[in-house]
Structures are given as C-alpha cells and as structure tokens.
Short mmCIF file of C-alpha atoms in Angstrom, two decimals:
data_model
loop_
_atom_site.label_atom_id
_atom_site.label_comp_id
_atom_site.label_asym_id
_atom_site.label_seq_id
_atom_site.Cartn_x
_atom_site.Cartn_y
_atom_site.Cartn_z
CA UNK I 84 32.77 -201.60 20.93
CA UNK I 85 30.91 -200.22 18.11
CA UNK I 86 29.73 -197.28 19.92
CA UNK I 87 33.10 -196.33 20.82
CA UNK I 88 33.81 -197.49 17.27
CA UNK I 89 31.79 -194.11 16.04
CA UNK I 90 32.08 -191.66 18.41
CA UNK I 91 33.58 -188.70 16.62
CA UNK I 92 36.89 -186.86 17.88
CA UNK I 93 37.23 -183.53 15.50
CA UNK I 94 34.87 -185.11 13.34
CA UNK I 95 36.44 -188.25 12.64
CA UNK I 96 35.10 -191.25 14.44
CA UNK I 97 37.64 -193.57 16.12
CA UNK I 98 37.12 -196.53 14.02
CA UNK I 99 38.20 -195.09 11.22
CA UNK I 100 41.45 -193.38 12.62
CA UNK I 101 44.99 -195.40 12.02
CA UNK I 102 45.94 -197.12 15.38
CA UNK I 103 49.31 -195.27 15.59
CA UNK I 104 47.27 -192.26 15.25
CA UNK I 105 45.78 -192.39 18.52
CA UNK I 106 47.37 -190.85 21.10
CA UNK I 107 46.22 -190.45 25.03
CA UNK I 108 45.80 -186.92 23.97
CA UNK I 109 42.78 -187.89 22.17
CA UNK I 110 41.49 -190.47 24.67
CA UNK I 111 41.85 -188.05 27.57
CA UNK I 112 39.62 -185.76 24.86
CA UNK I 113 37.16 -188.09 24.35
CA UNK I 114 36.64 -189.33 28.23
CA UNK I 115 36.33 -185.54 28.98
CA UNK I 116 33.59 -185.35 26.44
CA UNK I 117 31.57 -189.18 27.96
CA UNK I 118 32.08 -187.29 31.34
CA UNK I 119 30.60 -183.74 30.55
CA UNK I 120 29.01 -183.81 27.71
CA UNK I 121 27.69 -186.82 27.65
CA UNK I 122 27.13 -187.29 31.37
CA UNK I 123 27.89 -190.54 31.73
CA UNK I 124 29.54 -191.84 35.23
CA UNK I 125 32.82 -192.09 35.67
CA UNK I 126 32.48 -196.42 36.27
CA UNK I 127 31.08 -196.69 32.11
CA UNK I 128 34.04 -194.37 31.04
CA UNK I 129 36.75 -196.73 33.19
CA UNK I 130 34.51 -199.75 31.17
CA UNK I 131 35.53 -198.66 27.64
CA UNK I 132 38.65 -197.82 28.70
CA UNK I 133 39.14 -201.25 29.91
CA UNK I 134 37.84 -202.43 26.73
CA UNK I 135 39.89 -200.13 24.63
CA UNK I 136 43.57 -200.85 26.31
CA UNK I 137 42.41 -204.40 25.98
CA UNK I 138 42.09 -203.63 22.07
CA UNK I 139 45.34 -201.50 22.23
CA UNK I 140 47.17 -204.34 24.17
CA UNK I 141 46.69 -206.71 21.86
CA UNK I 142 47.78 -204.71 19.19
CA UNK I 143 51.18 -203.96 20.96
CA UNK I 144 51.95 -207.45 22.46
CA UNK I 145 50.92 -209.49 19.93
CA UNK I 146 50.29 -208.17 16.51
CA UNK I 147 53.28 -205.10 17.10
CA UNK I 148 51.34 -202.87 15.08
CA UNK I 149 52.04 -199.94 17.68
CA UNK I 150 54.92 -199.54 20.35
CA UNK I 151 52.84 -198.83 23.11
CA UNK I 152 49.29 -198.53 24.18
CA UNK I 153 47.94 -194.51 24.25
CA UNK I 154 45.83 -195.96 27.73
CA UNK I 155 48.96 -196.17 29.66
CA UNK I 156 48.79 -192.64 30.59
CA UNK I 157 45.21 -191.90 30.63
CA UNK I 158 44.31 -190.70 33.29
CA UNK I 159 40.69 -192.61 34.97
CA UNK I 160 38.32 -190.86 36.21
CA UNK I 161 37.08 -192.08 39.62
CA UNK I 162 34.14 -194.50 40.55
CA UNK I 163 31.05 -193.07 41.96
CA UNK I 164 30.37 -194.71 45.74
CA UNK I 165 28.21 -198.35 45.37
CA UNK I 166 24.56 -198.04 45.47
CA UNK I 167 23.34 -199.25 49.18
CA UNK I 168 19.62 -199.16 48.17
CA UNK I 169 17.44 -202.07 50.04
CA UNK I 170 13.96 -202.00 49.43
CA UNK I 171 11.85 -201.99 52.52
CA UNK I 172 9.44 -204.44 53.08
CA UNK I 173 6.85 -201.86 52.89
CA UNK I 174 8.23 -201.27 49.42
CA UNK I 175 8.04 -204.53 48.15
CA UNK I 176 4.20 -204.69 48.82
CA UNK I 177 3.63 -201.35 47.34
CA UNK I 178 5.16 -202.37 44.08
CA UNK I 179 3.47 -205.32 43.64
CA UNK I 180 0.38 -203.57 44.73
CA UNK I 181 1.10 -200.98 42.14
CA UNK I 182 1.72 -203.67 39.41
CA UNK I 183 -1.78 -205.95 40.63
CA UNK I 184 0.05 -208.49 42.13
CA UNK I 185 -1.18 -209.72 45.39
CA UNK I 186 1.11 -212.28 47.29
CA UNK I 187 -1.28 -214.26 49.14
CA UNK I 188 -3.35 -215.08 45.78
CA UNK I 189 -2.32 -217.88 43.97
CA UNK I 190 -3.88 -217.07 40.63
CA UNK I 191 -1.45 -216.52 37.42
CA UNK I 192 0.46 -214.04 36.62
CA UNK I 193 -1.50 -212.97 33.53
CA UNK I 194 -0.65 -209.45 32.94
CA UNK I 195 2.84 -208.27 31.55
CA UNK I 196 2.47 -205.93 35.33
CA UNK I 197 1.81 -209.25 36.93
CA UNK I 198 5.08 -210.87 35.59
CA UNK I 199 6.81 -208.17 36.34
CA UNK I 200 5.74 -208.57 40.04
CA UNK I 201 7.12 -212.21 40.01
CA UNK I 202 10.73 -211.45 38.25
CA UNK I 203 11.05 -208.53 40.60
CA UNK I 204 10.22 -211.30 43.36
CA UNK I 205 12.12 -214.01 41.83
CA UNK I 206 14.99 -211.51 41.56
CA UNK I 207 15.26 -210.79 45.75
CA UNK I 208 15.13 -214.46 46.10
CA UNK I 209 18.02 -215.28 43.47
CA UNK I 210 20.25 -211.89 43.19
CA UNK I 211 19.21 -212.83 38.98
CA UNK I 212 19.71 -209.83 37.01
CA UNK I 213 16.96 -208.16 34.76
CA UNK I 214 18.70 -209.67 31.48
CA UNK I 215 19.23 -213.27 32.85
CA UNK I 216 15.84 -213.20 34.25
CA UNK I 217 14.20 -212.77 30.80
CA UNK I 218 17.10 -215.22 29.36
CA UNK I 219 15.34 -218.02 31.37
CA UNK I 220 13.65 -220.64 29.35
CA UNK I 221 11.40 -223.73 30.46
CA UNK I 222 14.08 -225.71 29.98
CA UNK I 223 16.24 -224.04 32.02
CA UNK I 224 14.72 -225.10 35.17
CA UNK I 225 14.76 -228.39 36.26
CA UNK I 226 13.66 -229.38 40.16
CA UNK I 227 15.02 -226.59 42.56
CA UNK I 228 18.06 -225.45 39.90
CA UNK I 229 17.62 -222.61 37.12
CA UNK I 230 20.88 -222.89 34.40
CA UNK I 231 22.20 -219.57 33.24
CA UNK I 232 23.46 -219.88 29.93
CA UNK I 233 24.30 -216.84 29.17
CA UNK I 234 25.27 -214.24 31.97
CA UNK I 235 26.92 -211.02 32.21
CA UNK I 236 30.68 -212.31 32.36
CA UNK I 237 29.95 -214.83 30.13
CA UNK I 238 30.00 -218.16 31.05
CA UNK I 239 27.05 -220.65 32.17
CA UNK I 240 25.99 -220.09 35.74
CA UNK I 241 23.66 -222.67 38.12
CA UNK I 242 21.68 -220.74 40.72
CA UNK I 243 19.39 -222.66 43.37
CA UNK I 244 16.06 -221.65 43.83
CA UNK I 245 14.55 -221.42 47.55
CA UNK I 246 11.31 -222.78 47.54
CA UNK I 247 9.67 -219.23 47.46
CA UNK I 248 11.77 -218.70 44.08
CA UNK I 249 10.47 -222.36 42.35
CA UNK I 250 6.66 -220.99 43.90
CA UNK I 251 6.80 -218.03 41.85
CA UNK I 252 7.93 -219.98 38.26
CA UNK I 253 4.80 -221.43 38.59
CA UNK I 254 2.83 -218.55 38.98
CA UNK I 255 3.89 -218.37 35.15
CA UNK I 256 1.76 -219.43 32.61
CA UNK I 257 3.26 -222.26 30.70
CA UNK I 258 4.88 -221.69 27.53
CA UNK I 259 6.91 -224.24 25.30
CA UNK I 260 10.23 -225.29 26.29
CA UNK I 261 12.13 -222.41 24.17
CA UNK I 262 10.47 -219.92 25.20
CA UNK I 263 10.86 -217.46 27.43
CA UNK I 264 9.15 -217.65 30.66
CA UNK I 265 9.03 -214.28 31.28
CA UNK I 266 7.98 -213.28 28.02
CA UNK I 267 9.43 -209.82 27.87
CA UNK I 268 12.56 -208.27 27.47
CA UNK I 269 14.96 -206.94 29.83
CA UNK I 270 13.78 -203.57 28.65
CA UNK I 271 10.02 -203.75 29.03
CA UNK I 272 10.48 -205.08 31.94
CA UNK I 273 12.41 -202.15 33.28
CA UNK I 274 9.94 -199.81 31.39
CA UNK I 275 7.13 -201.01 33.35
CA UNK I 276 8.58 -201.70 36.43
CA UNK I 277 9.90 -197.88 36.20
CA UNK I 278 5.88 -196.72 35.86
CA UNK I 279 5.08 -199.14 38.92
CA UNK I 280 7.19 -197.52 40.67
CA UNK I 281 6.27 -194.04 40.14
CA UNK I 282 2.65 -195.09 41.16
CA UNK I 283 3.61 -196.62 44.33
CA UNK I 284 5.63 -193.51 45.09
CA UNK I 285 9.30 -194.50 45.38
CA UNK I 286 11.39 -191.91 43.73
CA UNK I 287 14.68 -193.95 43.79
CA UNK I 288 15.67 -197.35 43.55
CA UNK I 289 15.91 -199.53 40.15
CA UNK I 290 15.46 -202.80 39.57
CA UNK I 291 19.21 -203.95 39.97
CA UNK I 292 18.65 -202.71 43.47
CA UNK I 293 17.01 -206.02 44.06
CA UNK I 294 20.77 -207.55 43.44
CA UNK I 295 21.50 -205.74 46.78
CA UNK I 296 18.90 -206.69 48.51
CA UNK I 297 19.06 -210.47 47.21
CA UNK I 298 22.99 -211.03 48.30
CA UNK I 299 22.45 -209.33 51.62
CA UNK I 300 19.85 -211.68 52.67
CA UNK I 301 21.96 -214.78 51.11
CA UNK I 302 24.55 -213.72 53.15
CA UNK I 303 22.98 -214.82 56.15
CA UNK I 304 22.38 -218.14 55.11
CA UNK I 305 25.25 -219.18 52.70
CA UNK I 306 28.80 -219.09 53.21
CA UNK I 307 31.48 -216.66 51.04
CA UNK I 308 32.28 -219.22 48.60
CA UNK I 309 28.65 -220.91 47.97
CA UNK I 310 27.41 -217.28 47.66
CA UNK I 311 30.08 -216.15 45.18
CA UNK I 312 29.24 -218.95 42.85
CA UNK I 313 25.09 -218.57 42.93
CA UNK I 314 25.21 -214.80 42.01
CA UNK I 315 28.34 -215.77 39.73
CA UNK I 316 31.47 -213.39 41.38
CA UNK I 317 35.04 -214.95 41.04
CA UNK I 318 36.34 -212.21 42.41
CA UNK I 319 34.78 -212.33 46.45
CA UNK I 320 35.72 -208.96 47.24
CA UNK I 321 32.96 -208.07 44.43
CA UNK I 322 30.47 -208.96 46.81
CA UNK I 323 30.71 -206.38 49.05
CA UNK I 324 29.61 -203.75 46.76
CA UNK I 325 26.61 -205.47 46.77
CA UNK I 326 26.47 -206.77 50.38
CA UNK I 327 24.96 -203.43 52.64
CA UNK I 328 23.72 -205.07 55.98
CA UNK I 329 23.16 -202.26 58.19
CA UNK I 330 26.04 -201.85 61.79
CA UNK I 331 23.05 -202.16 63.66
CA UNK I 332 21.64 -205.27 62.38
CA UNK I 333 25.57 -206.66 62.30
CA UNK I 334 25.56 -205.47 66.05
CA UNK I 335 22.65 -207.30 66.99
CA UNK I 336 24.25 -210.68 65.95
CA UNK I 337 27.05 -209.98 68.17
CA UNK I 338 27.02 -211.08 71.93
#
C-alpha cells in the first residue's frame, strides 16, 4: 500500500491527495501508466486495484467520508494466460547439477547452492512457496508435518511432508530451534537459483514454477479437498491455474 501510497499522478503522490479528490479519471491514469510505463502485467495492476477499492470501500460504507468508490468504473485490464511451465526431469538434474547437488549423495547441504538444491526439491515435493520455504524454522517441523505460520493469505497452514520431503530437511545442517533452516532469504534464494539456472541452460522457468509442478503431481495422489488445504487454496477452482497435466497423460488414464 505504500507504494501505491507514493506513486505520483501530475506530481502529487496519491497519499497525499484528499479522498474525494480521487476520481476514476485519475485511477484509469495511473493503471495506464503501471501498464506502459511501468510494464507491469495486467494481474499486479487488478492486485492494487483490489487493494485500493478495498480502501475506497471502506471509506464509503463505513466511515461515509465519500459517496462512492472512484473503482466502480475503472476499467481492469485483463489477466495474462497462467504459466503451464513443468520442469522436465532432465531439468531437475541439471539444476541441481548446476548448483553441486548430487541426489544420490547423502552428504550435507553445505553450500548456500547446495540449499538451494534442497528447497527447490523440497518445493516439488510440497507446492511450498520460495517465502514460506525460508519462513520454516526447526521448530516448525515435527515428525512428517511442517506448520506454516505465516503464508501468503495469511493464516497458519499444515502441509505433510512425503518421506522424500522429511529426507531432504535433514540434508540441512542443524541450526537452533529459531532459526531458519534454510538460512537465506526468499531473495537470495531466487538470486542464485536464477544463476543456476542460466548455467544449466534453461532460459525460462522460475522458481514458483515448481508450485506447478508440485500440485500436478499431488493431484494424482490426493483428492480436491485434501489438496486444497496442503497448498492452502479455499477457493478449489484456484487450483487449476496451477494444475497443467498434459491431454495425453489424462488420456492414458482413461480406458
């Protein structure tokens, strides 16, 4: 909110303009500018607009400091198609490769590449994201269950680990209880898994990509309702943006 807070419309910034100065006239200006100027995608402009008639809402409902919200009659600018990116299995060993992380060794994960390996890992087996990944404490796991306390609607999640996920925690080296187990932020870990991957020569794909691959193979072994609650959906038709199994491989299931 606070970046919206100081972007600057005519030179004024929008936190400092009177509510009942701010018409859809100047929020159609200022998506325009996110959208061209900025270059951001249409799906982080409909996000602050959410956020801003939200604001707006409030302000009309139950503090009547305006008549009506200026979002009403913005107009929002469409959604770009859902990513469908799977990694390959050939994939997966080249970026661990590229990062020095061999599967079949048991040895710690020493290196900051190394851990990297195991979140990206960890992260096909649990459909985690990059942020609650490096959330995780030691004391956040307990048997076969990690605790999300903090997650990206919110509230406190409970994801179960396959035995392949609760393998690679202990490829970790140990660190005390409120600590993280990663030990690295979301961001370096995108920074060096983006450098991995440009040495194992995959031009696309991110690291949230893994949320795609992770739900699609949980899909096949948990039902709608379990699945919606590991990876932390209420909404279940949220899960087919991320669910992309293939017609063919559908096909093959069928008699």
């Amino acid at each position: 909110m606070d970046a919206i807070a100081r972007y600057e419309m005519a030179g004024v910034p929008l936190g400092e303009m009177r509510l009942a100065d701010i018409t859809s006239d100047i929020l159609g200006r200022w998506r325009d500018q996110r959208l061209t100027v900025d270059k951001v995608k249409g799906s982080s402009v409909n996000r602050d607009l959410n956020l801003l008639s939200h604001v707006f809402s409030s302000a009309t409902k139950e503090w009547k400091w305006i008549a009506k919200s200026p979002t009403t009659d913005v107009r929002r600018p469409a959604d770009p198609p859902p990513r469908d990116r799977l990694y390959s299995d050939d994939e997966i060993e080249r970026i661990c490769f590229a990062l020095g992380f061999d599967q079949a060794e048991t040895n710690l994960a020493s290196t900051g590449y190394q851990r990297v390996a195991v979140a990206f890992l960890f992260a096909i087996e649990t459909a985690m994201r990059a942020g609650e990944i490096c959330g995780l404490v030691a004391s956040d796991i307990l048997g076969r269950t990690a605790t999300l306390r903090q997650t990206k609607n919110g509230t406190k999640r409970g994801v179960a680990l396959s035995s392949l996920a609760a393998e690679l925690l202990r490829l970790l080296p140990r660190v005390p209880e409120d600590e993280p187990l990663f030990g690295m932020t979301a961001g370096s870990l995108d920074a060096l898994f983006r450098k991995a991957k440009k040495r194992a020569m995959i031009e696309d794909g991110t690291f949230h990509d893994t949320r795609h691959l992770a739900i699609t193979r949980l899909a096949r072994k948990l039902n709608v309702l379990d699945l919606a609650r590991m990876v932390g959906h209420r909404d279940l038709r949220q899960l087919q943006i991320y669910y992309n199994e293939s017609a063919e491989t559908i096909a093959s299931r069928l008699a």
